XYZ file of C-alpha atoms in Angstrom:
666
model
C 0.000 0.000 0.000
C 2.493 2.577 -0.954
C 3.234 5.459 -3.336
C 6.253 7.674 -3.602
C 6.860 11.473 -3.236
C 6.026 15.152 -4.364
C 6.490 18.928 -5.212
C 6.447 22.564 -3.843
C 7.907 26.117 -3.310
C 9.421 28.449 -0.663
C 10.071 31.873 0.701
C 13.724 32.872 0.516
C 14.789 35.368 -2.163
C 17.148 32.859 -3.862
C 14.143 30.580 -4.313
C 12.114 33.198 -6.181
C 15.022 33.953 -8.494
C 15.493 30.260 -9.194
C 11.780 29.665 -9.747
C 11.724 32.174 -12.616
C 13.960 29.862 -14.669
C 12.764 26.720 -16.358
C 12.489 23.911 -13.833
C 14.374 20.743 -14.684
C 12.482 18.656 -12.146
C 8.991 20.141 -12.331
C 6.084 17.666 -12.363
C 5.733 18.304 -16.090
C 9.395 17.481 -16.750
C 9.333 14.411 -14.494
C 6.463 12.977 -16.551
C 8.891 12.891 -19.511
C 11.101 10.322 -17.800
C 11.139 6.794 -19.202
C 11.265 3.487 -17.312
C 12.594 0.041 -18.071
C 9.710 -2.353 -17.362
C 11.396 -5.669 -18.257
C 14.847 -7.029 -19.202
C 15.172 -10.529 -20.674
C 18.333 -12.210 -21.938
C 18.071 -14.695 -24.811
C 18.519 -18.420 -24.113
C 22.010 -18.399 -25.659
C 23.039 -15.244 -23.748
C 23.825 -13.248 -26.902
C 20.838 -10.868 -27.181
C 18.632 -8.889 -24.807
C 15.008 -7.790 -25.015
C 13.885 -4.853 -22.924
C 10.692 -2.809 -22.730
C 10.643 0.980 -22.276
C 7.630 2.645 -20.659
C 6.666 6.313 -20.977
C 3.680 8.567 -20.369
C 1.455 9.597 -23.286
C -0.810 12.604 -22.683
C -1.607 13.968 -26.141
C -5.215 14.993 -26.791
C -7.683 12.535 -25.251
C -4.961 10.053 -24.308
C -3.667 9.578 -20.765
C -1.801 6.305 -20.414
C 1.576 4.662 -19.985
C 2.845 2.921 -23.121
C 5.643 0.346 -23.534
C 7.746 -0.397 -26.606
C 10.087 -3.358 -27.081
C 13.791 -3.060 -27.955
C 16.466 -5.588 -28.927
C 20.238 -5.296 -28.504
C 23.416 -7.303 -28.086
C 24.551 -8.227 -24.598
C 27.117 -5.409 -24.650
C 24.369 -2.876 -25.428
C 25.349 -2.455 -29.079
C 23.158 -2.628 -32.175
C 19.947 -1.512 -30.471
C 16.800 -1.989 -32.576
C 13.263 -0.889 -31.719
C 11.057 -3.898 -32.442
C 7.632 -2.343 -31.799
C 6.383 1.126 -32.700
C 3.163 3.078 -32.898
C 0.889 4.561 -30.262
C -0.283 1.291 -28.643
C 1.154 -0.559 -25.679
C 3.544 -3.445 -26.410
C 4.867 -5.111 -23.270
C 6.214 -8.200 -21.499
C 8.399 -9.583 -24.314
C 9.510 -13.209 -23.890
C 11.939 -15.293 -25.947
C 10.919 -18.546 -27.563
C 13.098 -21.404 -26.269
C 15.045 -21.511 -29.559
C 15.612 -17.741 -29.466
C 14.172 -17.182 -32.955
C 10.857 -15.564 -31.983
C 9.489 -13.103 -29.463
C 6.013 -13.220 -27.956
C 4.575 -10.097 -26.346
C 1.280 -8.576 -25.232
C -0.215 -5.651 -27.143
C -3.489 -3.713 -27.121
C -3.097 -2.530 -30.722
C -6.473 -4.111 -31.557
C -8.245 -2.820 -28.448
C -7.737 -5.842 -26.162
C -4.533 -7.203 -24.672
C -3.708 -10.032 -27.068
C -0.636 -12.149 -27.683
C 1.548 -11.330 -30.676
C 4.377 -13.322 -32.209
C 7.343 -11.661 -33.927
C 9.930 -13.667 -35.912
C 13.408 -12.173 -35.509
C 14.573 -13.310 -38.944
C 12.152 -10.886 -40.615
C 8.447 -10.297 -40.903
C 5.628 -8.514 -39.099
C 4.222 -9.281 -35.672
C 1.292 -11.703 -35.906
C -1.704 -11.667 -33.579
C -2.122 -15.200 -32.227
C -5.024 -14.789 -29.761
C -8.389 -13.091 -30.136
C -9.795 -12.683 -26.638
C -12.811 -10.807 -25.241
C -11.181 -9.630 -22.023
C -7.389 -9.615 -22.213
C -4.316 -11.778 -21.797
C -2.581 -11.350 -18.461
C 0.688 -13.216 -17.940
C 1.929 -15.907 -20.361
C 4.868 -18.257 -20.895
C 6.309 -20.530 -23.566
C 6.415 -24.291 -23.083
C 10.026 -25.556 -22.883
C 9.780 -27.143 -26.359
C 8.414 -23.922 -27.875
C 5.318 -25.621 -29.291
C 2.783 -24.103 -26.868
C 2.117 -20.911 -24.938
C 0.125 -20.954 -21.711
C -1.611 -17.758 -20.623
C -4.002 -16.393 -18.021
C -7.233 -14.685 -19.078
C -10.146 -13.272 -17.076
C -13.621 -14.693 -17.664
C -15.695 -12.723 -20.146
C -19.309 -11.732 -19.623
C -21.790 -14.340 -20.784
C -24.312 -13.536 -23.514
C -27.037 -13.292 -20.865
C -24.946 -10.895 -18.779
C -24.308 -8.674 -21.781
C -28.023 -8.716 -22.633
C -29.003 -7.838 -19.047
C -26.571 -4.934 -19.001
C -28.010 -3.495 -22.201
C -31.517 -3.837 -20.789
C -30.497 -2.166 -17.472
C -31.477 -5.376 -15.700
C -27.975 -6.164 -14.494
C -28.521 -6.552 -10.749
C -26.396 -9.170 -9.010
C -25.741 -10.747 -5.642
C -22.370 -9.740 -4.254
C -19.708 -12.499 -4.578
C -22.142 -14.794 -6.435
C -20.845 -14.185 -9.958
C -17.076 -13.993 -9.736
C -15.058 -13.663 -12.942
C -12.000 -15.798 -12.357
C -8.607 -15.634 -14.009
C -8.245 -18.972 -15.801
C -5.410 -20.867 -17.434
C -5.382 -21.485 -21.187
C -2.940 -23.112 -23.573
C -2.398 -22.314 -27.259
C -0.545 -24.490 -29.787
C 1.775 -22.225 -31.765
C 2.040 -24.408 -34.887
C -1.271 -26.317 -34.866
C -4.571 -25.077 -36.310
C -8.131 -26.123 -35.612
C -10.761 -26.945 -38.263
C -11.470 -23.236 -38.750
C -7.842 -22.533 -39.608
C -7.130 -20.740 -36.342
C -4.513 -21.757 -33.835
C -5.625 -24.608 -31.600
C -6.297 -23.640 -27.973
C -8.148 -24.880 -24.908
C -9.141 -23.821 -21.429
C -7.132 -25.818 -18.903
C -8.474 -24.720 -15.518
C -12.116 -25.756 -15.275
C -12.472 -25.633 -11.480
C -13.794 -22.482 -9.843
C -10.301 -21.238 -9.073
C -8.531 -17.959 -9.658
C -5.131 -18.575 -11.273
C -2.407 -16.270 -9.963
C 0.852 -17.613 -11.439
C 2.121 -20.764 -13.162
C 5.167 -22.659 -14.454
C 5.725 -25.346 -17.094
C 7.334 -28.691 -16.297
C 10.513 -29.332 -18.344
C 8.819 -32.236 -20.199
C 5.943 -29.948 -21.346
C 3.333 -32.245 -19.786
C 2.359 -30.403 -16.596
C 1.731 -26.873 -15.460
C 2.010 -26.025 -11.763
C -0.092 -23.066 -10.708
C -0.980 -20.991 -7.651
C -4.703 -20.437 -7.197
C -7.007 -18.560 -4.852
C -10.714 -18.432 -4.074
C -11.311 -15.295 -6.136
C -9.425 -12.431 -7.827
C -9.905 -10.184 -4.776
C -6.509 -9.193 -3.397
C -7.357 -10.584 0.021
C -7.562 -14.172 -1.205
C -4.184 -14.219 -2.957
C -2.549 -14.174 0.486
C -4.209 -17.526 1.275
C -3.434 -19.219 -2.065
C -2.660 -22.902 -2.692
C -0.734 -24.771 -5.387
C -1.890 -27.468 -7.796
C -0.670 -28.911 -11.091
C -2.579 -29.888 -14.213
C -1.758 -32.273 -17.023
C -1.927 -30.369 -20.318
C -3.268 -33.300 -22.338
C -5.541 -35.182 -19.931
C -6.636 -32.317 -17.680
C -5.779 -34.336 -14.558
C -5.361 -32.064 -11.524
C -3.144 -32.839 -8.527
C -2.764 -30.815 -5.358
C 0.810 -29.812 -4.590
C 0.479 -27.583 -1.509
C -2.833 -27.000 0.236
C -2.550 -26.009 3.920
C -3.587 -23.121 6.148
C -0.474 -21.250 4.996
C -0.324 -19.122 1.860
C 1.508 -21.056 -0.879
C 2.404 -19.354 -4.158
C 4.808 -18.896 -7.103
C 5.584 -22.538 -7.976
C 8.718 -23.190 -10.064
C 9.775 -26.580 -11.434
C 13.388 -27.633 -10.966
C 15.386 -28.067 -14.205
C 14.968 -31.878 -14.017
C 11.240 -31.563 -13.281
C 11.440 -33.702 -10.153
C 10.856 -30.895 -7.621
C 8.799 -27.753 -7.227
C 10.002 -24.728 -5.274
C 7.408 -22.329 -3.905
C 6.849 -19.492 -1.465
C 5.179 -20.400 1.811
C 3.887 -18.177 4.601
C 3.433 -18.963 8.259
C 0.468 -21.132 9.207
C -1.863 -19.452 9.967
C -1.106 -16.485 7.725
C 0.212 -13.333 9.394
C -0.029 -10.230 7.207
C 3.462 -8.754 7.055
C 4.819 -11.899 8.715
C 7.437 -14.408 7.601
C 7.621 -16.312 4.369
C 10.179 -18.845 3.194
C 11.016 -21.189 0.333
C 9.824 -24.789 0.391
C 10.757 -27.655 -1.928
C 8.373 -30.553 -2.597
C 8.689 -33.558 -4.961
C 6.540 -32.830 -8.022
C 4.699 -36.143 -7.709
C 4.274 -35.909 -3.959
C 6.423 -36.431 -0.884
C 7.854 -34.669 2.160
C 8.294 -30.885 2.076
C 11.710 -29.380 2.785
C 12.160 -25.809 4.032
C 15.213 -23.905 2.760
C 17.335 -21.485 4.785
C 15.652 -18.376 6.160
C 16.546 -15.023 4.630
C 17.539 -11.948 6.683
C 14.240 -10.122 6.121
C 12.060 -13.253 6.233
C 9.911 -11.806 3.430
C 11.325 -12.893 0.114
C 10.465 -13.378 -3.577
C 11.199 -16.576 -5.507
C 13.189 -15.720 -8.641
C 14.375 -18.982 -10.199
C 16.548 -22.108 -10.154
C 20.207 -22.380 -11.083
C 20.723 -24.217 -14.384
C 22.138 -27.281 -12.569
C 19.220 -27.425 -10.112
C 21.510 -27.132 -7.091
C 20.310 -23.710 -5.915
C 17.238 -21.514 -5.743
C 17.497 -17.737 -6.152
C 15.400 -15.342 -4.088
C 15.292 -11.579 -3.587
C 14.125 -9.282 -0.810
C 14.395 -5.791 0.654
C 17.634 -5.224 2.539
C 17.094 -1.983 4.473
C 17.074 0.736 1.767
C 18.464 -1.594 -0.924
C 17.490 -5.000 -2.369
C 19.508 -8.220 -2.283
C 19.452 -11.457 -4.274
C 20.387 -14.626 -2.381
C 21.372 -18.127 -3.479
C 19.845 -20.872 -1.311
C 21.232 -24.394 -1.224
C 18.929 -27.403 -1.278
C 20.417 -28.635 1.998
C 18.199 -26.133 3.811
C 21.194 -24.412 5.440
C 23.323 -22.681 2.804
C 22.608 -19.031 1.967
C 24.894 -16.732 -0.066
C 24.237 -13.150 -1.151
C 24.621 -13.267 -4.928
C 24.361 -9.475 -5.334
C 26.824 -8.696 -2.534
C 28.700 -5.480 -3.230
C 25.853 -3.915 -5.193
C 25.460 -0.328 -3.948
C 22.589 0.479 -6.326
C 18.947 -0.545 -6.027
C 18.322 -3.660 -8.106
C 14.883 -4.526 -9.469
C 12.782 -5.837 -12.397
C 14.943 -8.964 -12.413
C 14.429 -11.998 -14.611
C 16.440 -15.169 -15.179
C 16.720 -16.425 -18.748
C 15.245 -19.840 -19.456
C 18.626 -21.570 -19.538
C 19.450 -20.244 -16.060
C 22.663 -18.585 -17.209
C 21.961 -14.821 -17.236
C 20.085 -12.263 -15.192
C 18.367 -9.221 -16.631
C 17.577 -6.380 -14.218
C 17.339 -2.637 -13.633
C 19.831 -0.658 -11.550
C 19.207 2.823 -10.158
C 20.097 5.019 -7.220
C 18.836 8.291 -5.767
C 20.851 10.320 -8.306
C 20.709 7.948 -11.292
C 17.561 6.869 -13.165
C 16.969 3.194 -13.839
C 18.662 1.515 -16.781
C 18.750 -2.058 -18.058
C 21.638 -4.310 -17.065
C 22.580 -7.961 -17.445
C 24.945 -10.259 -15.591
C 26.107 -13.836 -15.909
C 24.701 -15.922 -13.086
C 28.172 -17.161 -12.162
C 28.994 -13.867 -10.397
C 27.491 -10.414 -9.976
C 29.090 -8.451 -12.836
C 26.566 -5.929 -14.239
C 26.797 -4.750 -17.839
C 24.710 -1.727 -18.832
C 22.762 -2.231 -22.065
C 20.408 0.803 -22.228
C 20.589 4.590 -22.011
C 17.010 5.846 -22.163
C 17.143 9.110 -20.147
C 20.295 10.801 -21.439
C 18.796 14.276 -21.872
C 16.893 14.456 -18.590
C 19.457 12.734 -16.392
C 22.422 14.795 -17.582
C 21.721 17.726 -15.263
C 22.222 18.233 -11.570
C 20.113 16.033 -9.276
C 19.408 16.983 -5.640
C 21.452 14.765 -3.367
C 19.958 12.259 -0.942
C 21.694 10.899 2.136
C 20.937 7.883 4.306
C 20.630 9.101 7.899
C 20.102 7.287 11.203
C 18.766 8.333 14.580
C 17.737 6.869 17.910
C 14.033 6.790 18.672
C 12.411 7.321 22.089
C 13.381 3.838 23.329
C 16.851 3.689 21.785
C 15.794 1.786 18.646
C 17.858 2.827 15.628
C 15.751 4.160 12.763
C 16.873 4.913 9.219
C 15.581 7.415 6.703
C 16.437 9.106 3.435
C 17.026 12.868 3.583
C 16.929 14.727 0.277
C 18.663 18.116 0.310
C 17.609 21.281 -1.521
C 19.290 21.411 -4.915
C 21.211 24.596 -4.153
C 21.743 23.883 -0.473
C 23.896 26.387 1.409
C 25.502 25.208 4.637
C 24.355 27.132 7.679
C 20.988 28.121 6.215
C 17.758 26.578 7.520
C 15.228 25.400 4.974
C 11.612 24.209 5.036
C 11.173 20.472 5.477
C 8.493 18.016 4.376
C 8.028 14.856 6.434
C 6.934 12.001 4.156
C 5.803 8.728 5.854
C 5.573 5.744 3.478
C 2.684 3.388 2.789
C 2.296 -0.205 3.834
C 2.703 -0.156 6.744
C 5.207 -2.818 5.652
C 6.538 -0.573 2.901
C 10.035 0.866 2.812
C 11.826 3.811 1.285
C 14.573 2.441 -0.955
C 17.389 4.219 -2.722
C 15.509 4.663 -5.988
C 15.889 7.646 -8.304
C 14.202 10.637 -6.664
C 12.358 11.699 -9.830
C 9.529 9.577 -11.204
C 6.945 9.726 -13.978
C 4.274 8.326 -11.658
C 4.852 10.286 -8.437
C 2.006 12.339 -6.990
C 4.635 13.701 -4.572
C 7.633 14.419 -6.889
C 10.579 14.751 -4.499
C 13.003 16.166 -7.051
C 10.680 19.126 -7.634
C 10.487 19.884 -3.924
C 14.245 19.742 -3.535
C 14.797 21.879 -6.614
C 12.621 24.508 -4.989
C 14.547 24.733 -1.740
C 12.880 22.047 0.417
C 14.296 19.218 2.530
C 12.348 15.949 2.335
C 12.676 13.340 5.083
C 11.437 9.839 4.241
C 11.649 7.715 7.419
C 11.523 3.921 7.734
C 9.910 3.533 11.189
C 9.135 0.243 12.902
C 6.614 -1.558 10.768
C 8.790 -1.082 7.656
C 10.094 -4.051 5.696
C 13.796 -4.650 5.023
C 14.798 -4.732 8.690
C 13.611 -8.195 9.720
C 10.295 -9.635 10.850
C 10.491 -8.419 14.469
C 10.897 -4.807 13.327
C 8.245 -5.270 10.616
C 5.603 -6.506 13.070
C 6.523 -4.117 15.889
C 3.473 -1.957 15.119
C 0.872 -4.697 15.551
C -1.986 -3.255 17.646
C 0.027 -0.030 17.774
C -0.672 2.012 14.629
C 0.117 5.625 15.471
C 2.084 4.594 18.571
C 5.784 3.773 18.432
C 5.886 4.253 14.653
C 4.614 7.826 15.141
C 7.329 8.420 17.758
C 9.989 6.995 15.407
C 8.922 9.419 12.690
C 8.727 12.477 14.924
C 12.104 11.695 16.493
C 13.544 11.705 12.957
C 12.060 15.129 12.364
C 13.573 16.383 15.618
C 16.920 14.862 14.628
C 17.061 16.820 11.365
C 16.072 20.025 13.170
C 18.866 19.460 15.709
C 21.281 19.025 12.804
C 20.589 22.692 12.059
C 19.124 21.976 8.627
C 15.361 22.470 8.934
C 13.370 25.529 9.962
C 10.977 24.300 12.709
C 8.499 27.034 11.749
C 8.210 25.845 8.132
C 7.230 22.191 8.280
C 4.884 20.168 6.077
C 3.749 16.547 6.092
C 2.582 14.335 3.235
C 1.849 10.678 2.686
C -0.271 8.183 0.747
C -2.155 5.090 1.998
C -0.531 4.121 5.315
C 1.446 7.324 4.833
C -1.958 8.984 4.557
C -3.034 7.291 7.780
C 0.117 8.538 9.506
C -0.232 12.069 8.092
C -3.852 12.319 9.269
C -2.773 10.878 12.637
C 0.037 13.445 12.892
C -2.184 16.482 12.306
C -4.544 15.182 15.005
C -1.701 14.922 17.513
C 0.451 18.009 16.878
C 0.130 21.550 15.525
C 3.763 21.717 14.385
C 2.955 21.556 10.675
C 1.905 24.491 8.492
C 0.236 22.259 5.891
C -0.531 18.620 5.155
C -1.080 16.724 1.913
C -2.875 13.457 2.650
C -3.473 10.836 -0.037
C -5.852 7.848 0.155
C -5.765 7.771 3.973
C -7.180 5.206 6.369
C -8.925 7.445 8.922
C -11.445 5.006 10.464
C -10.077 1.503 10.998
C -13.480 -0.148 11.451
C -14.913 1.462 8.318
C -11.749 0.549 6.427
C -11.845 -3.094 7.476
C -15.449 -3.596 6.436
C -15.249 -1.812 3.068
C -11.790 -2.589 1.616
C -10.708 -5.478 -0.643
C -8.350 -7.017 1.938
C -10.598 -7.823 4.936
C -7.958 -10.073 6.486
C -5.391 -7.275 6.712
C -6.449 -5.165 9.688
C -7.622 -8.093 11.875
C -4.153 -9.582 11.388
C -2.450 -6.350 12.487
C -4.918 -5.679 15.329
C -5.169 -9.393 16.258
C -8.939 -9.125 16.495
C -11.993 -8.130 14.480
C -13.492 -4.659 14.996
C -16.703 -5.958 16.603
C -14.628 -7.859 19.151
C -12.841 -4.677 20.277
C -14.394 -1.462 18.959
C -12.343 0.546 21.454
C -9.047 -0.735 20.052
C -9.986 0.166 16.481
C -11.278 3.586 17.569
C -8.157 4.381 19.593
C -6.000 3.951 16.472
C -8.319 5.828 14.076
C -7.250 9.365 13.072
C -10.905 10.358 12.675
C -11.371 10.049 16.453
C -8.864 12.897 16.892
C -10.172 15.186 14.158
C -11.369 17.673 16.768
C -7.695 18.491 17.445
C -6.767 19.287 13.835
C -5.798 22.871 13.019
C -3.417 22.198 10.120
C -4.720 23.013 6.613
C -5.207 19.742 4.716
C -5.176 18.816 1.032
C -6.773 15.392 0.486
C -6.427 13.336 -2.707
C -8.212 10.070 -3.486
C -9.014 7.842 -6.451
C -12.735 7.305 -6.941
C -12.130 3.651 -7.924
C -9.908 2.887 -4.931
C -10.910 -0.543 -3.584
C -7.902 -0.861 -1.281
C -8.703 2.271 0.739
C -12.248 3.350 -0.228
C -12.746 7.064 -0.836
C -15.240 7.214 2.044
C -12.211 7.601 4.326
C -11.283 10.908 2.701
C -14.898 12.040 2.560
C -15.303 11.585 6.321
C -12.121 13.520 7.063
C -13.008 16.228 4.535
C -16.516 16.844 5.896
C -15.330 16.833 9.504
C -12.597 19.403 8.796
C -14.937 21.493 6.669
C -17.521 21.639 9.462
C -14.782 22.541 11.937
C -13.660 25.443 9.763
C -10.197 24.005 9.046
C -8.941 24.877 5.527
C -9.395 21.685 3.515
C -9.657 20.587 -0.108
C -10.386 17.165 -1.577
C -9.034 16.346 -5.024
C -11.121 13.453 -6.414
C -9.443 11.454 -9.189
C -12.014 9.755 -11.477
C -11.352 6.130 -12.526
C -8.193 5.930 -10.405
C -7.447 2.935 -8.149
C -5.306 3.055 -4.999
C -2.436 4.661 -6.893
C -3.225 6.911 -9.888
C -2.415 5.092 -13.138
C -3.246 7.770 -15.706
C -0.470 10.331 -16.365
C -2.835 13.310 -16.459
C -4.205 12.375 -13.029
C -0.672 11.924 -11.665
C 0.273 15.329 -13.037
C -2.816 17.049 -11.627
C -2.190 15.603 -8.161
C 1.445 16.748 -8.218
C 0.527 20.235 -9.452
C -2.226 20.596 -6.847
C 0.115 19.561 -4.072
C 2.688 22.057 -5.301
C 0.132 24.872 -5.198
C -1.049 23.827 -1.738
C 2.410 24.004 -0.230
C 3.213 27.142 -2.202
C 0.317 28.813 -0.431
C 1.003 27.619 3.111
C 4.798 27.437 3.171
C 5.738 30.219 0.768
C 2.763 32.509 1.378
C 1.858 32.626 -2.311
C -1.935 32.484 -2.657
C -1.915 31.760 -6.402
C -3.970 28.681 -7.256
C -6.520 28.689 -4.415
C-alpha cells in the first residue's frame, strides 16, 4: 500500500530567483522520464530484449505505453522492435531464441503477438474478449500458456443493455483462468488450436511449465480479490488429460511454484500457518509427484520473492528488501546454505528476470541520483553490464542529493531514513522540510531515483525549490527483519509515530530544517500517519494526505483485503471497537488545526474514498482549511499520467500557499 513522493515552493529570495527559470524537475518534466519495465536475456546469452515505458498525454490520451527493444549483450546494435501509439509489453523469448512473444493492445484488447526475428511482421495469435494477463512458452516452444479473465456471458451482456444487471455480491465472480495455445497447430477453422485448462472455480495467480511440457504447476485462490491471494494454494494440471493434482494446500499461503530443471521438484513461497499479514515467508521444496516438504534457509528479512533455479538445479534464487536496498540470495537445497549473490551492489536492483537456460540475469539498476537503466549479468557472479541509455537528456543535469541518515528513537531503537537536500543547499541556512511517511505499513523507502513519472509527490521538484524531504523507515517497515516489521501490531500511530517524529527532531537538531516551516505528506498508510500526525500536533503548516485510512473499522469492512487489519490488530473490529477507535485518526479530528489537502481515487478498492470524505466533511464543518481532489477512474495509486500530473501540481500549489505565502492557485 504505498506510493512515492512530491512537489512545492518556498520563501527565501534565492528561491524566487530560481523559480523564474525553467524547472528541470517540475512535475511536467518528471512525466517525460522513461522506465525500463522488463529485461530478458536470450537463451544463448547473446541478445537482450527490454521494454521501455513512458507517459502519453496527447489529446484525449492519458496512459503509460511500452515499446520493445532488442540489442546485443554489450548494449550495441539496439533496434526498436515495436512502434506506434499502442502498448507493447512483457516480451519473452521462444526457447530456440528465434521468436518473441509479447502482449499488445493494438487491436483494443490485450492479445498475444508473435514476432519472428529473422524478418516479418508481428502476428496476432489470440483473439480474446477480455485480455491476456501473464503468459509463458512451453520448454519445447510448441505451446504458450496464458491467463485470461472470464468474459461476460451472452445473458450478462443482454441484461446490461436492458439495465437489468442486478447481481448478488460475490455470487458471480469472474475468475482468471489458465489457457494453452498451440503455436504451430490449427483447428478446423484454420485458427490456432487452444483450450481452457483450468475448469475448477479457481482464480489462477501464477504458473510454471514442467521441463517435459506435460504439466503446469499453478498458484490459485478463491477469487481475484486481493485478500484471497494471500491464502493461495498450489496445484498442477496435465496439459493433455486435464488431470489435476494438489501440490500444496494447507492453512499457509503457498504461491509462485517453479519446477526444478529436471522436473522432479517444485520450489514455492510459503507463509506462516496461519497467515500473518506482514509476517514471515520462506522457500519450500516438494517432490513434483508428492512427498515430504523441505524448508530452505531463512533469509535476513524473512519476506522474500522466488526468482528462479540455477541451471544445474543445485540452488534456488530469491530476492528481498535489505534496508534501503534489495539483495538477491542463493539458497542451497540442503536447507542451510545461503549466499548473497548481489553482494557489493550499492545500487537498487529490481525488475529482475532469469533467462530460461538459467545462465543470465536481466535487471534494472538505479540510485537516488541515477535513473533506472537495463543491465545484465552472468549468473556465475554479480558483474553488471549496462545495455540501455534511455534518459540521457533528462538525467544529464544536476540532481538533488539524498543521504541515508540514522537516529535513535524514544526507546533507543535505531531508525533509518532518506534525507533529500535542496538542490542549491547552502551550509548554515535553515530550509523548510516536508516529512513524508511511506505506505504499507510494511513498505520501505529504498534508494531509488528521486524523480519519477508516476509520483504524486515528486521529491526532485520539492528539492529543486529549496525544500528538505525526510522519508523515514519507522518500525513496521520491511527490510529490517520480521520483528521490526511486526513491531506496530496493535500499535498504529504509537511507536511508529514516535519513530517518525524523532527523525524530524533529529534533522532540526542538525541545524538543517526551519521548525516554523514544516509540512507533512503521505499516501495510503502514509496517509493514515499524516492524518494521525495532524490530530496529535500543531507543528505543521500544511498537510497533503493521499488515500488515507482514517477510520479503521470502516476501512476493514469496506476494503478489498478484509484479512489485513484483523491480522495487524489481532482481532476483528466488533470484538474490540475501542481498540480500532483508539487507532483511528478520525477520532482525533477535533484536534486538527493544520490546513489539509486530500487526494483520493474514486475507484480505490484498497482504501475506499469514504475515508477521505469523512475527514473532509469533519474538517470542513470545523472550519479548518481543507480541499479534496477526487481522481475519477483511479485505483489506490493513480495510473493515468494526467491524473498523476494534476495531483502533483495541486500539491505544489497547496504548499506554495502555506509554506511560501503565495496564494496563487486557491
